[in-house]
Amino acid sequence: MNNIPLLKVNELSVEFSSGRDKVTAVDQVSFSLNKSETLAMVGESGSGKTITALTVMRLVPCPPGKIPGGAVLFRNDDGQEVDLLKIREKEMEKIRGKEISMIFQEPMTSLNPVFTCGDQVMESLRVHLGFNKRTAREKALELFNEVLLPRPVEILGAYPHQLSGGQKQRVMIAMAIACNPKLLIADEPTTALDVTVQKTILELMKKLQAHRQMSILFITHDLGLVSGFADRVLVMTKGQIVEAGTVDEIFNHPQHNYTRGLLACRPPLDKRLTRLPTLENFIYKTPEKDETIITPAQREEAHQKLYSHSPILVFKGISKVFVTRGGLFSRKNEPIVALNDIKFDVFSGETLGIVGESGSGKTTLARVALELIPADEGKIIYRGIDITRLTASKMKKLRKELQIIFQDPYSSLNPRISVGNAIQEPMLIHKIQRNNTLRKEKVMELLIKVGLKPEHYNRYPHEFSGGQRQRICIARALAVEPALIICDESVSALDVSIQAQVLNLLNDLKKDFGFTYIFISHDLSVVKYMSDRLIVMKNGKIVEIGEADSVYANPRSEYTRELLNAIPSPGMTRKYI
C-alpha cells in the first residue's frame, strides 16, 4: 500500500436549508485516503456518509445545499493536488467518471431504464476516452467479462429490468471502472443483495482493486461487512467522525460508545441472548432490561412445551408454477417452479424462520400461505380448515387472524393517509370495536406499544424514519388481533441499530400477545436469532429443516454451508468444509 495521500478532506462542512430551518449534514470532517487503500466509512442512515461522498464528487445540489467551509484535495493524473470544491465545473466533469467514479446504493434507480446496459457503459468510454462505437463495444465486453457477468454478449443488449440485482450491480461496477479511475467510491453497494451475492461482489471489488491499483472509499451501515475488506475504518454519526483506526483497532479495541453499540447490535453467532443490545444502551449507558443468555437446556425445555401441542398451520405438498413470457434469452414461454412439494408444520407460539436467496420461493410461500396467490397443488390447513378451498368471503373473515408485515414499510403505507387512519382501517373492515372513538383509543394504545407516541396519529408516512415506518406497519398488523404474523424481510432494509430495536419489539410482542411468527429473510444471522426452527429454501424446495441452533452448528446441506460462510461476522471467521 502506497502512503501518498490520493484524497485529503479537511474540515469539510455541508449544510442544507429549508426556509428558516438549517441542518448540518457534515460537520468539520477530516480524513485522508492513500493510494491503493480501502477506507470504510461506517454509520447509520443520516450520519453524513453519503453526503460526504457526494461532496467529493461535487454532486450535492446547491441550493438547498451549502458548503460553508473545508477543502477536498485530490491528486490528479498530472500529480498535482487540486481542491475539487474550487475548480470549475468543466474541469470537474473531466475528473468525475474518469479519475473518480462512484457506485451508488440502488442499481435499478442508478441505471437508465430506457438504454441498454452496454450503451450506458459505452457512453462513459466515448465521453472520457474518445473511443468510437466499435472500440467502446469491445471494451465494454472486456469489462463485462472482468466483472464476471454471465452471457456478457447478451447482457450488452439487455435492459436493466431484465437482470437480477447482483447482475445490475456488476454492470454498475463495470461502468465505474471503465475509465480506470484512481478512486472508486462505493456507496452501500451490497445493501439490497443476498449474503452470497454480497460476498462475491466484495471479493470482485478487492480483485479489481489489486489488478488496477485503485483506492476505494467504501460506505456502509454494517460494520460486519468491512472486517475482511477494509484497511482502515471511519465511524460517523450526526455528521461527525467519532472514531478512526485500523480494522483491528476498531473491531478489537473500540473506544467510542457509538462504535461499541454498532458492533453489539448485530445478532451474535456464538451465543443466544434474550434481547439484543441497542445503541441507546451504549450511548446513554442504560442497561438492557434483560441481558441474560439463553442456555441450550432452557431452550430445549421451552421447545418440549412448544412442540407438545398440535400445529396451528400445516403445509401439505404445496406447489406453485409461474409461466413467463419469452424475453431476452428465450422466445418461448417458460415455466418457473416457484414452490415444489412444500411440506412443513407451524406450531402455536413458535417463530419459524425461512431463509434463502432471492428467487428461492420465500415470498411466494408467504403469499400462498395467505391466499394472496393460489397454490397449484396441495393443501394449507389452518386450525383444521383447508384455506385453499375457502370462498373469498370466508377467507376475508379469516384474514384478521393471518397478517403480514412487508419488506418496504414506505411502499406498504398510503402516503395520503395519516398513520392513525392507516392503522384504524383494518379495524373498520373487520368490525373490531363498536365505534370510531374506541378504535382511535385502540390505535393510541398500539402506537405506544410499538414505541411511538399518541401525537403521531395525525402525521403522514413521509414524516417518519424507516424504523418508525416499520413500527407503524407492525401496529397495523396488530390492530386486528391476529394469531399468526408473517414477517417478509421486514428488517432487511433497516440499519443494524434500528434492526435490533425492531427485532426486540417483535419478540416483546410475541411474549405479550402469544403470537406465532413465520420470519422470512435472506440474512441467516437474523433468522437464527429470531427462530425456534429454521427452514432453508433453494429454487422452490426445502433443502434443510431443523432446530435453528442445530442447523447453524451442523448444517447438512452444501447450500446451507454456503449461506453460513457468507455471513459477515466481525471478529469471527467461520468456514464449513
Coordinates of C-alpha atoms in Angstrom, one line a residue:
M1 CA 0.0 0.0 0.0
N2 CA 1.4 3.4 -1.0
N3 CA 1.3 6.0 1.8
I4 CA 1.0 9.0 -0.5
P5 CA -2.5 10.5 0.1
L6 CA -4.6 10.5 -3.0
L7 CA -7.5 12.3 -1.3
K8 CA -7.5 14.7 1.7
V9 CA -10.7 16.0 3.1
N10 CA -10.0 18.9 5.5
E11 CA -12.6 20.5 7.9
L12 CA -15.4 19.8 5.5
S13 CA -18.9 21.1 6.4
V14 CA -22.1 20.7 4.5
E15 CA -25.5 22.4 5.4
F16 CA -29.0 22.1 4.0
S17 CA -31.6 24.9 4.3
S18 CA -35.3 24.7 4.0
G19 CA -37.0 28.0 4.8
R20 CA -35.7 29.0 8.3
D21 CA -34.5 25.6 9.1
K22 CA -30.9 24.7 8.7
V23 CA -29.4 21.2 9.1
T24 CA -25.7 20.5 9.3
A25 CA -25.3 17.2 7.5
V26 CA -21.4 17.1 7.6
D27 CA -19.7 18.9 10.5
Q28 CA -15.9 19.6 10.1
V29 CA -15.0 16.2 8.8
S30 CA -11.3 15.5 8.0
F31 CA -9.7 12.3 6.7
S32 CA -7.2 11.1 4.1
L33 CA -7.2 8.2 1.7
N34 CA -3.9 6.7 0.4
K35 CA -3.2 5.2 -3.0
S36 CA -4.4 1.6 -3.3
E37 CA -6.0 1.8 0.1
T38 CA -9.5 0.8 1.1
L39 CA -11.1 3.2 3.6
A40 CA -14.5 2.2 5.1
M41 CA -16.9 4.9 6.3
V42 CA -19.5 3.4 8.6
G43 CA -22.6 4.8 10.3
E44 CA -26.3 4.8 10.4
S45 CA -28.6 6.5 7.9
G46 CA -28.4 10.2 8.3
S47 CA -24.9 10.1 9.7
G48 CA -23.4 12.1 6.8
K49 CA -21.6 9.3 5.0
T50 CA -23.3 9.7 1.6
I51 CA -23.3 13.5 1.7
T52 CA -19.5 13.4 2.3
A53 CA -19.1 11.2 -0.7
L54 CA -21.4 13.3 -2.9
T55 CA -19.5 16.4 -1.9
V56 CA -16.2 14.7 -3.0
M57 CA -18.0 14.1 -6.4
R58 CA -19.4 17.6 -6.4
L59 CA -22.9 16.2 -6.7
V60 CA -24.5 18.0 -3.8
P61 CA -27.2 20.3 -5.2
C62 CA -26.5 23.9 -4.1
P63 CA -29.1 25.2 -3.2
P64 CA -30.5 23.8 -1.0
G65 CA -27.1 22.5 0.0
K66 CA -24.3 24.8 1.0
I67 CA -20.6 24.2 1.8
P68 CA -19.6 26.8 4.3
G69 CA -16.1 25.6 4.8
G70 CA -13.5 22.9 4.1
A71 CA -11.4 21.6 1.3
V72 CA -11.4 18.4 -0.8
L73 CA -7.8 17.9 -2.1
F74 CA -7.3 15.3 -4.9
R75 CA -4.1 14.3 -6.6
N76 CA -4.9 14.3 -10.3
D77 CA -3.3 12.4 -13.2
D78 CA -0.6 15.2 -13.5
G79 CA 0.4 14.6 -9.9
Q80 CA -1.0 18.0 -8.8
E81 CA -3.2 18.4 -5.7
V82 CA -6.4 20.3 -6.7
D83 CA -9.2 21.4 -4.5
L84 CA -12.3 19.8 -6.0
L85 CA -14.5 22.4 -4.4
K86 CA -12.8 25.3 -6.1
I87 CA -12.3 24.1 -9.7
R88 CA -14.7 25.0 -12.5
E89 CA -17.5 22.6 -13.4
K90 CA -15.9 21.8 -16.8
E91 CA -12.7 20.7 -15.0
M92 CA -14.7 18.6 -12.6
E93 CA -16.5 16.9 -15.4
K94 CA -13.2 15.6 -16.7
I95 CA -12.3 14.2 -13.3
R96 CA -15.8 12.8 -12.4
G97 CA -16.3 9.4 -14.0
K98 CA -12.7 9.2 -15.3
E99 CA -10.4 9.7 -12.3
I100 CA -13.1 9.4 -9.6
S101 CA -16.0 7.0 -10.0
M102 CA -19.0 6.1 -7.8
I103 CA -21.1 3.0 -7.4
F104 CA -24.5 4.0 -6.0
Q105 CA -26.6 2.1 -3.5
E106 CA -29.6 1.1 -5.7
P107 CA -28.5 -0.1 -9.2
M108 CA -32.1 -0.1 -10.5
T109 CA -32.5 3.6 -9.9
S110 CA -28.9 4.4 -11.0
L111 CA -29.2 2.7 -14.4
N112 CA -31.3 4.4 -17.1
P113 CA -34.2 2.0 -17.8
V114 CA -34.5 3.2 -21.5
F115 CA -30.9 2.4 -22.5
T116 CA -29.2 -1.0 -22.8
C117 CA -26.6 -1.9 -20.2
G118 CA -24.0 -1.9 -23.0
D119 CA -24.9 1.6 -24.2
Q120 CA -24.6 3.0 -20.6
V121 CA -21.1 1.6 -20.2
M122 CA -20.0 2.6 -23.7
E123 CA -21.2 6.2 -23.1
S124 CA -18.5 6.7 -20.4
L125 CA -15.8 5.3 -22.7
R126 CA -16.8 7.6 -25.6
V127 CA -17.1 10.7 -23.5
H128 CA -14.0 10.4 -21.4
L129 CA -11.6 8.4 -23.6
G130 CA -12.8 9.3 -27.1
F131 CA -13.5 5.7 -28.2
N132 CA -15.5 5.1 -31.3
K133 CA -18.6 2.9 -31.2
R134 CA -16.8 -0.3 -32.2
T135 CA -13.9 0.1 -29.8
A136 CA -16.2 1.1 -27.0
R137 CA -18.3 -2.0 -27.6
E138 CA -15.2 -4.2 -27.5
K139 CA -14.0 -2.5 -24.3
A140 CA -17.5 -2.9 -22.7
L141 CA -17.4 -6.6 -23.5
E142 CA -14.0 -6.9 -21.8
L143 CA -15.3 -5.1 -18.7
F144 CA -18.4 -7.4 -18.5
N145 CA -16.0 -10.4 -18.6
E146 CA -13.8 -8.8 -16.0
V147 CA -16.7 -8.3 -13.6
L148 CA -17.8 -11.9 -14.2
L149 CA -21.2 -11.3 -15.8
P150 CA -22.7 -14.4 -17.3
R151 CA -23.5 -14.2 -21.1
P152 CA -21.7 -10.8 -21.5
V153 CA -22.7 -10.5 -25.2
E154 CA -26.4 -10.9 -24.4
I155 CA -26.2 -8.5 -21.4
L156 CA -24.6 -5.8 -23.7
G157 CA -28.0 -5.6 -25.4
A158 CA -30.1 -6.2 -22.2
Y159 CA -32.1 -3.5 -20.3
P160 CA -31.7 -3.1 -16.5
H161 CA -35.1 -4.6 -15.7
Q162 CA -34.0 -7.9 -17.4
L163 CA -31.2 -8.5 -15.0
S164 CA -31.0 -9.7 -11.4
G165 CA -29.9 -7.4 -8.5
G166 CA -26.4 -8.9 -8.5
Q167 CA -26.1 -8.6 -12.2
K168 CA -27.2 -4.9 -12.2
Q169 CA -24.6 -4.2 -9.5
R170 CA -21.9 -5.8 -11.7
V171 CA -23.0 -3.6 -14.6
M172 CA -22.6 -0.6 -12.2
I173 CA -19.1 -1.7 -11.2
A174 CA -18.2 -2.2 -14.9
M175 CA -19.4 1.4 -15.6
A176 CA -17.5 2.7 -12.6
I177 CA -14.1 1.1 -13.6
A178 CA -14.5 1.7 -17.3
C179 CA -12.0 4.6 -17.4
N180 CA -9.6 3.0 -14.9
P181 CA -10.3 5.5 -12.1
K182 CA -7.8 6.1 -9.3
L183 CA -10.6 6.5 -6.7
L184 CA -13.7 4.3 -6.6
I185 CA -16.4 5.4 -4.1
A186 CA -18.8 2.6 -3.3
D187 CA -21.9 3.8 -1.5
E188 CA -23.7 0.8 0.1
P189 CA -23.1 -1.3 -3.0
T190 CA -24.3 -4.6 -1.4
T191 CA -27.1 -3.5 1.0
A192 CA -30.0 -4.9 -1.0
L193 CA -28.2 -8.1 -2.1
D194 CA -28.3 -11.7 -0.8
V195 CA -25.4 -12.6 1.5
T196 CA -23.9 -14.9 -1.1
V197 CA -24.1 -12.3 -3.8
Q198 CA -22.9 -9.7 -1.4
K199 CA -19.8 -11.8 -0.7
T200 CA -19.0 -12.3 -4.4
I201 CA -19.4 -8.5 -5.1
L202 CA -16.9 -7.7 -2.3
E203 CA -14.5 -10.3 -3.5
L204 CA -14.8 -8.9 -7.0
M205 CA -14.1 -5.4 -5.8
K206 CA -11.0 -6.5 -4.0
K207 CA -9.8 -8.4 -7.0
L208 CA -10.3 -5.4 -9.3
Q209 CA -8.6 -3.1 -6.8
A210 CA -5.5 -5.3 -6.7
H211 CA -5.4 -5.5 -10.5
R212 CA -6.0 -1.8 -11.2
Q213 CA -4.3 -0.3 -8.1
M214 CA -7.4 1.7 -7.2
S215 CA -8.2 3.4 -3.9
I216 CA -11.7 2.6 -2.5
L217 CA -13.9 4.7 -0.3
F218 CA -16.4 2.1 0.9
I219 CA -19.6 3.4 2.6
T220 CA -21.9 1.1 4.7
H221 CA -24.1 1.0 7.8
D222 CA -22.9 -2.6 8.6
L223 CA -19.6 -2.8 10.5
G224 CA -19.6 -6.6 9.9
L225 CA -19.1 -6.1 6.2
V226 CA -15.8 -4.3 6.4
S227 CA -13.9 -6.6 8.8
G228 CA -12.3 -8.6 5.9
F229 CA -12.5 -5.9 3.3
A230 CA -11.1 -2.5 4.5
D231 CA -7.6 -1.3 5.7
R232 CA -8.9 1.5 7.9
V233 CA -12.3 2.4 9.2
L234 CA -14.0 5.8 10.0
V235 CA -17.1 5.7 12.2
M236 CA -19.6 8.6 11.6
T237 CA -22.7 9.8 13.5
K238 CA -24.6 13.1 13.3
G239 CA -22.2 14.4 10.6
Q240 CA -19.0 13.9 12.6
I241 CA -16.3 11.3 12.7
V242 CA -16.3 9.9 16.2
E243 CA -13.6 7.2 15.8
A244 CA -11.0 6.2 13.2
G245 CA -8.5 3.4 13.1
T246 CA -7.3 0.2 11.5
V247 CA -9.8 -2.7 11.2
D248 CA -8.1 -4.4 14.2
E249 CA -8.3 -1.3 16.4
I250 CA -12.0 -0.7 15.6
F251 CA -13.1 -4.3 16.0
N252 CA -11.0 -5.5 18.9
H253 CA -10.4 -2.2 20.8
P254 CA -13.3 0.2 20.0
Q255 CA -13.0 3.4 22.0
H256 CA -16.3 5.3 21.4
N257 CA -19.6 4.1 22.8
Y258 CA -21.3 4.5 19.4
T259 CA -18.8 2.1 17.8
R260 CA -19.3 -0.4 20.6
G261 CA -23.0 -0.1 20.0
L262 CA -22.8 -0.7 16.3
L263 CA -20.7 -3.8 16.9
A264 CA -23.1 -5.2 19.5
C265 CA -26.4 -4.6 17.6
R266 CA -25.9 -7.4 15.2
P267 CA -27.3 -10.8 16.4
P268 CA -24.3 -12.7 17.8
L269 CA -23.5 -16.1 16.2
D270 CA -21.8 -17.7 19.2
K271 CA -24.5 -17.2 21.9
R272 CA -28.2 -16.7 22.2
L273 CA -29.4 -13.5 24.0
T274 CA -32.8 -12.9 25.3
R275 CA -32.6 -9.3 23.9
L276 CA -30.2 -7.6 21.5
P277 CA -28.3 -4.6 22.9
T278 CA -29.2 -1.3 21.2
L279 CA -27.3 1.9 20.5
E280 CA -29.1 3.6 23.3
N281 CA -27.7 1.1 25.8
F282 CA -24.2 2.2 24.8
I283 CA -24.6 5.9 24.1
Y284 CA -26.7 6.7 27.2
K285 CA -25.2 3.8 29.2
T286 CA -28.6 2.4 30.1
P287 CA -28.6 -1.4 30.9
E288 CA -30.9 -3.7 28.9
K289 CA -34.0 -4.9 30.7
D290 CA -32.7 -8.4 30.4
E291 CA -29.1 -9.2 29.3
T292 CA -29.2 -12.9 30.1
I293 CA -28.0 -15.7 27.8
I294 CA -30.4 -18.5 27.0
T295 CA -28.7 -21.8 27.7
P296 CA -29.2 -24.9 25.5
A297 CA -31.1 -26.6 28.4
Q298 CA -33.5 -23.7 28.8
R299 CA -34.1 -23.7 25.0
E300 CA -34.7 -27.4 24.9
E301 CA -37.2 -27.2 27.8
A302 CA -39.1 -24.4 26.1
H303 CA -39.2 -26.4 22.8
Q304 CA -40.6 -29.5 24.5
K305 CA -43.6 -27.5 25.8
L306 CA -43.9 -25.7 22.4
Y307 CA -44.0 -28.8 20.3
S308 CA -46.2 -30.9 22.6
H309 CA -49.3 -29.5 21.0
S310 CA -50.9 -29.8 17.6
P311 CA -49.6 -27.4 14.8
I312 CA -51.6 -24.3 14.1
L313 CA -50.7 -24.3 10.4
V314 CA -49.8 -27.3 8.1
F315 CA -48.5 -27.2 4.5
K316 CA -49.2 -30.4 2.6
G317 CA -47.5 -30.8 -0.8
I318 CA -47.8 -27.1 -1.8
S319 CA -46.6 -26.4 -5.4
K320 CA -46.7 -23.2 -7.5
V321 CA -45.6 -22.7 -11.1
F322 CA -45.4 -19.4 -12.9
V323 CA -45.2 -19.1 -16.7
T324 CA -43.1 -16.3 -18.0
R325 CA -43.3 -14.8 -21.5
G326 CA -40.3 -15.2 -23.7
G327 CA -37.8 -12.4 -23.2
L328 CA -34.1 -11.6 -23.5
F329 CA -32.6 -15.1 -23.6
S330 CA -35.6 -17.1 -24.9
R331 CA -38.5 -16.5 -27.2
K332 CA -40.5 -19.3 -25.6
N333 CA -42.8 -19.2 -22.7
E334 CA -41.0 -21.0 -19.9
P335 CA -42.5 -22.4 -16.6
I336 CA -40.7 -21.3 -13.4
V337 CA -41.3 -23.7 -10.5
A338 CA -41.6 -21.2 -7.5
L339 CA -42.7 -23.9 -5.0
N340 CA -42.1 -27.6 -5.3
D341 CA -43.9 -30.0 -2.9
I342 CA -43.5 -27.9 0.2
K343 CA -44.3 -29.8 3.4
F344 CA -44.0 -28.4 7.0
D345 CA -45.9 -27.6 10.2
V346 CA -46.0 -24.3 12.2
F347 CA -46.8 -24.6 15.9
S348 CA -48.7 -22.1 18.0
G349 CA -46.3 -19.7 19.8
E350 CA -43.2 -20.5 17.8
T351 CA -41.1 -18.4 15.4
L352 CA -40.4 -20.4 12.3
G353 CA -37.6 -18.9 10.2
I354 CA -37.4 -19.3 6.5
V355 CA -34.1 -18.3 4.8
G356 CA -32.8 -18.4 1.2
E357 CA -31.6 -16.2 -1.6
S358 CA -33.8 -14.1 -3.9
G359 CA -35.8 -16.5 -6.1
S360 CA -35.8 -19.3 -3.6
G361 CA -39.6 -19.1 -3.2
K362 CA -39.7 -17.5 0.3
T363 CA -42.1 -14.6 -0.6
T364 CA -44.2 -16.8 -2.9
L365 CA -44.7 -19.2 0.0
A366 CA -45.8 -16.2 2.2
R367 CA -48.3 -15.1 -0.3
V368 CA -49.7 -18.6 -0.9
A369 CA -50.0 -19.1 2.9
L370 CA -52.3 -16.0 3.0
E371 CA -54.1 -17.0 -0.2
L372 CA -52.9 -13.8 -1.9
I373 CA -52.0 -16.1 -4.8
P374 CA -53.5 -19.6 -5.2
A375 CA -51.4 -22.7 -4.9
D376 CA -51.5 -25.1 -7.9
E377 CA -51.3 -28.2 -5.8
G378 CA -51.5 -29.2 -2.1
K379 CA -53.4 -28.0 1.0
I380 CA -52.8 -25.5 3.7
I381 CA -54.6 -26.4 6.9
Y382 CA -55.2 -23.6 9.4
R383 CA -56.7 -24.8 12.7
G384 CA -58.3 -27.7 10.9
I385 CA -59.6 -25.6 8.0
D386 CA -58.2 -26.1 4.4
I387 CA -57.9 -22.4 3.5
T388 CA -57.1 -23.3 -0.2
R389 CA -60.7 -24.3 -0.6
L390 CA -62.4 -21.4 1.1
T391 CA -64.6 -18.9 -0.7
A392 CA -63.5 -15.3 -1.0
S393 CA -66.0 -14.2 1.7
K394 CA -64.9 -16.9 4.2
M395 CA -61.3 -16.2 3.5
K396 CA -61.9 -12.5 4.2
K397 CA -63.2 -13.3 7.7
L398 CA -60.2 -15.4 8.3
R399 CA -57.7 -12.7 7.2
K400 CA -57.8 -11.0 10.6
E401 CA -56.1 -14.0 12.1
L402 CA -53.4 -14.1 9.4
Q403 CA -51.4 -10.9 8.9
I404 CA -48.2 -9.9 7.0
I405 CA -45.5 -7.3 7.5
F406 CA -43.8 -6.5 4.2
Q407 CA -40.2 -5.6 3.5
D408 CA -40.6 -2.0 2.5
P409 CA -42.7 0.0 5.0
Y410 CA -42.8 3.1 2.8
S411 CA -44.5 1.4 -0.1
S412 CA -46.7 -0.5 2.3
L413 CA -48.3 2.7 3.6
N414 CA -50.5 5.0 1.6
P415 CA -48.7 8.4 1.6
R416 CA -52.1 10.2 1.5
I417 CA -53.5 8.6 4.6
S418 CA -52.3 9.5 8.2
V419 CA -50.7 6.7 10.1
G420 CA -53.6 6.7 12.6
N421 CA -56.2 6.1 9.9
A422 CA -53.9 3.5 8.2
I423 CA -53.8 1.5 11.5
Q424 CA -57.5 2.0 12.0
E425 CA -58.6 1.0 8.5
P426 CA -58.3 -2.9 9.0
M427 CA -60.3 -2.5 12.3
L428 CA -63.1 -0.9 10.3
I429 CA -63.0 -3.6 7.7
H430 CA -63.2 -6.4 10.2
K431 CA -65.6 -4.5 12.5
I432 CA -63.3 -4.5 15.5
Q433 CA -64.6 -2.2 18.4
R434 CA -68.1 -0.7 18.4
N435 CA -67.3 2.8 17.2
N436 CA -64.6 5.1 15.9
T437 CA -63.9 6.6 19.3
L438 CA -63.0 3.2 20.8
R439 CA -61.0 2.4 17.6
K440 CA -59.0 5.6 18.0
E441 CA -58.3 4.8 21.6
K442 CA -57.0 1.3 20.5
V443 CA -54.8 2.9 17.9
M444 CA -53.3 5.2 20.5
E445 CA -52.5 2.1 22.7
L446 CA -50.9 0.4 19.7
L447 CA -48.7 3.4 18.9
I448 CA -47.4 3.4 22.5
K449 CA -47.0 -0.4 22.4
V450 CA -44.7 -0.3 19.3
G451 CA -42.6 2.6 20.7
L452 CA -44.3 5.6 19.1
K453 CA -46.4 8.4 20.6
P454 CA -50.1 9.2 20.5
E455 CA -49.4 12.5 18.8
H456 CA -48.1 10.6 15.8
Y457 CA -51.7 9.7 15.0
N458 CA -52.3 12.6 12.6
R459 CA -48.8 12.5 10.9
Y460 CA -48.1 11.1 7.5
P461 CA -45.6 8.3 6.4
H462 CA -43.0 10.7 4.9
E463 CA -42.6 12.4 8.4
F464 CA -41.1 9.2 9.9
S465 CA -37.8 7.4 9.6
G466 CA -37.6 3.9 8.1
G467 CA -37.5 2.2 11.5
Q468 CA -40.6 4.2 12.7
R469 CA -42.5 3.4 9.5
Q470 CA -41.8 -0.3 10.1
R471 CA -43.2 0.1 13.7
I472 CA -46.4 1.7 12.1
C473 CA -46.7 -1.4 9.9
I474 CA -46.3 -3.7 12.9
A475 CA -49.0 -1.7 14.7
R476 CA -51.4 -2.1 11.7
A477 CA -50.8 -5.8 11.7
L478 CA -51.6 -5.9 15.5
A479 CA -54.8 -3.9 15.1
V480 CA -56.9 -6.9 14.0
E481 CA -55.5 -9.1 16.9
P482 CA -54.1 -11.8 14.7
A483 CA -52.9 -15.3 15.7
L484 CA -50.1 -15.6 13.1
I485 CA -47.9 -12.9 11.5
I486 CA -45.7 -13.4 8.5
C487 CA -42.6 -11.1 8.6
D488 CA -41.4 -11.0 5.0
E489 CA -37.9 -9.4 5.0
S490 CA -39.3 -6.9 7.5
V491 CA -35.9 -5.7 8.8
S492 CA -33.6 -6.2 5.8
A493 CA -33.7 -2.6 4.7
L494 CA -33.0 -1.1 8.2
D495 CA -29.8 0.0 9.8
V496 CA -28.3 -2.6 12.2
S497 CA -29.1 -0.5 15.2
I498 CA -32.8 0.1 14.1
Q499 CA -33.0 -3.6 13.2
A500 CA -32.0 -4.6 16.7
Q501 CA -34.8 -2.4 18.1
V502 CA -37.4 -3.9 15.8
L503 CA -36.3 -7.5 16.5
N504 CA -36.6 -6.8 20.3
L505 CA -40.0 -5.3 19.7
L506 CA -41.2 -8.3 17.7
N507 CA -40.1 -10.7 20.5
D508 CA -41.7 -8.5 23.2
L509 CA -45.0 -8.5 21.3
K510 CA -44.8 -12.3 20.8
K511 CA -44.4 -12.6 24.6
D512 CA -47.2 -10.2 25.4
F513 CA -49.8 -11.5 22.8
G514 CA -48.7 -15.1 22.3
F515 CA -48.2 -14.6 18.5
T516 CA -46.9 -17.2 16.1
Y517 CA -44.4 -15.9 13.6
I518 CA -43.1 -17.0 10.2
F519 CA -40.0 -15.0 9.9
I520 CA -38.6 -14.7 6.3
S521 CA -35.2 -13.3 5.5
H522 CA -32.1 -13.8 3.3
D523 CA -29.9 -12.9 6.4
L524 CA -29.2 -16.2 8.2
S525 CA -27.8 -14.5 11.4
V526 CA -31.0 -12.6 11.9
V527 CA -33.2 -15.6 11.2
K528 CA -31.1 -17.8 13.5
Y529 CA -31.5 -15.3 16.4
M530 CA -35.3 -15.0 15.9
S531 CA -36.2 -18.6 15.2
D532 CA -37.1 -21.7 17.1
R533 CA -36.9 -23.8 14.0
L534 CA -35.3 -23.0 10.6
I535 CA -36.2 -23.8 7.0
V536 CA -33.6 -23.3 4.3
M537 CA -35.0 -22.9 0.8
K538 CA -33.5 -23.0 -2.7
N539 CA -35.1 -23.0 -6.1
G540 CA -38.6 -23.6 -4.6
K541 CA -37.6 -26.6 -2.5
I542 CA -36.8 -27.1 1.2
V543 CA -33.2 -28.2 1.4
E544 CA -33.0 -28.3 5.2
I545 CA -35.2 -28.0 8.2
G546 CA -34.4 -28.3 11.9
E547 CA -33.9 -26.5 15.2
A548 CA -32.2 -23.2 14.4
D549 CA -29.1 -23.6 16.5
S550 CA -28.6 -27.2 15.3
V551 CA -28.8 -26.1 11.6
Y552 CA -26.3 -23.4 12.3
A553 CA -23.9 -25.6 14.2
N554 CA -24.2 -28.7 12.0
P555 CA -25.5 -27.8 8.5
R556 CA -26.3 -30.9 6.5
S557 CA -26.7 -29.3 3.0
E558 CA -23.9 -27.7 1.0
Y559 CA -26.2 -24.8 0.2
T560 CA -26.7 -24.1 3.9
R561 CA -23.0 -24.1 4.4
E562 CA -22.6 -21.6 1.6
L563 CA -25.1 -19.3 3.3
L564 CA -23.4 -19.6 6.6
N565 CA -19.9 -18.9 5.2
A566 CA -21.2 -15.7 3.6
I567 CA -22.5 -14.2 6.8
P568 CA -20.4 -11.0 7.6
S569 CA -19.4 -11.6 11.2
P570 CA -16.9 -9.1 12.8
G571 CA -14.2 -10.8 14.9
M572 CA -15.3 -14.3 13.8
T573 CA -14.2 -16.5 10.8
R574 CA -16.5 -19.5 10.3
K575 CA -15.8 -22.0 7.5
Y576 CA -17.7 -25.2 6.8
I577 CA -15.9 -27.9 4.9

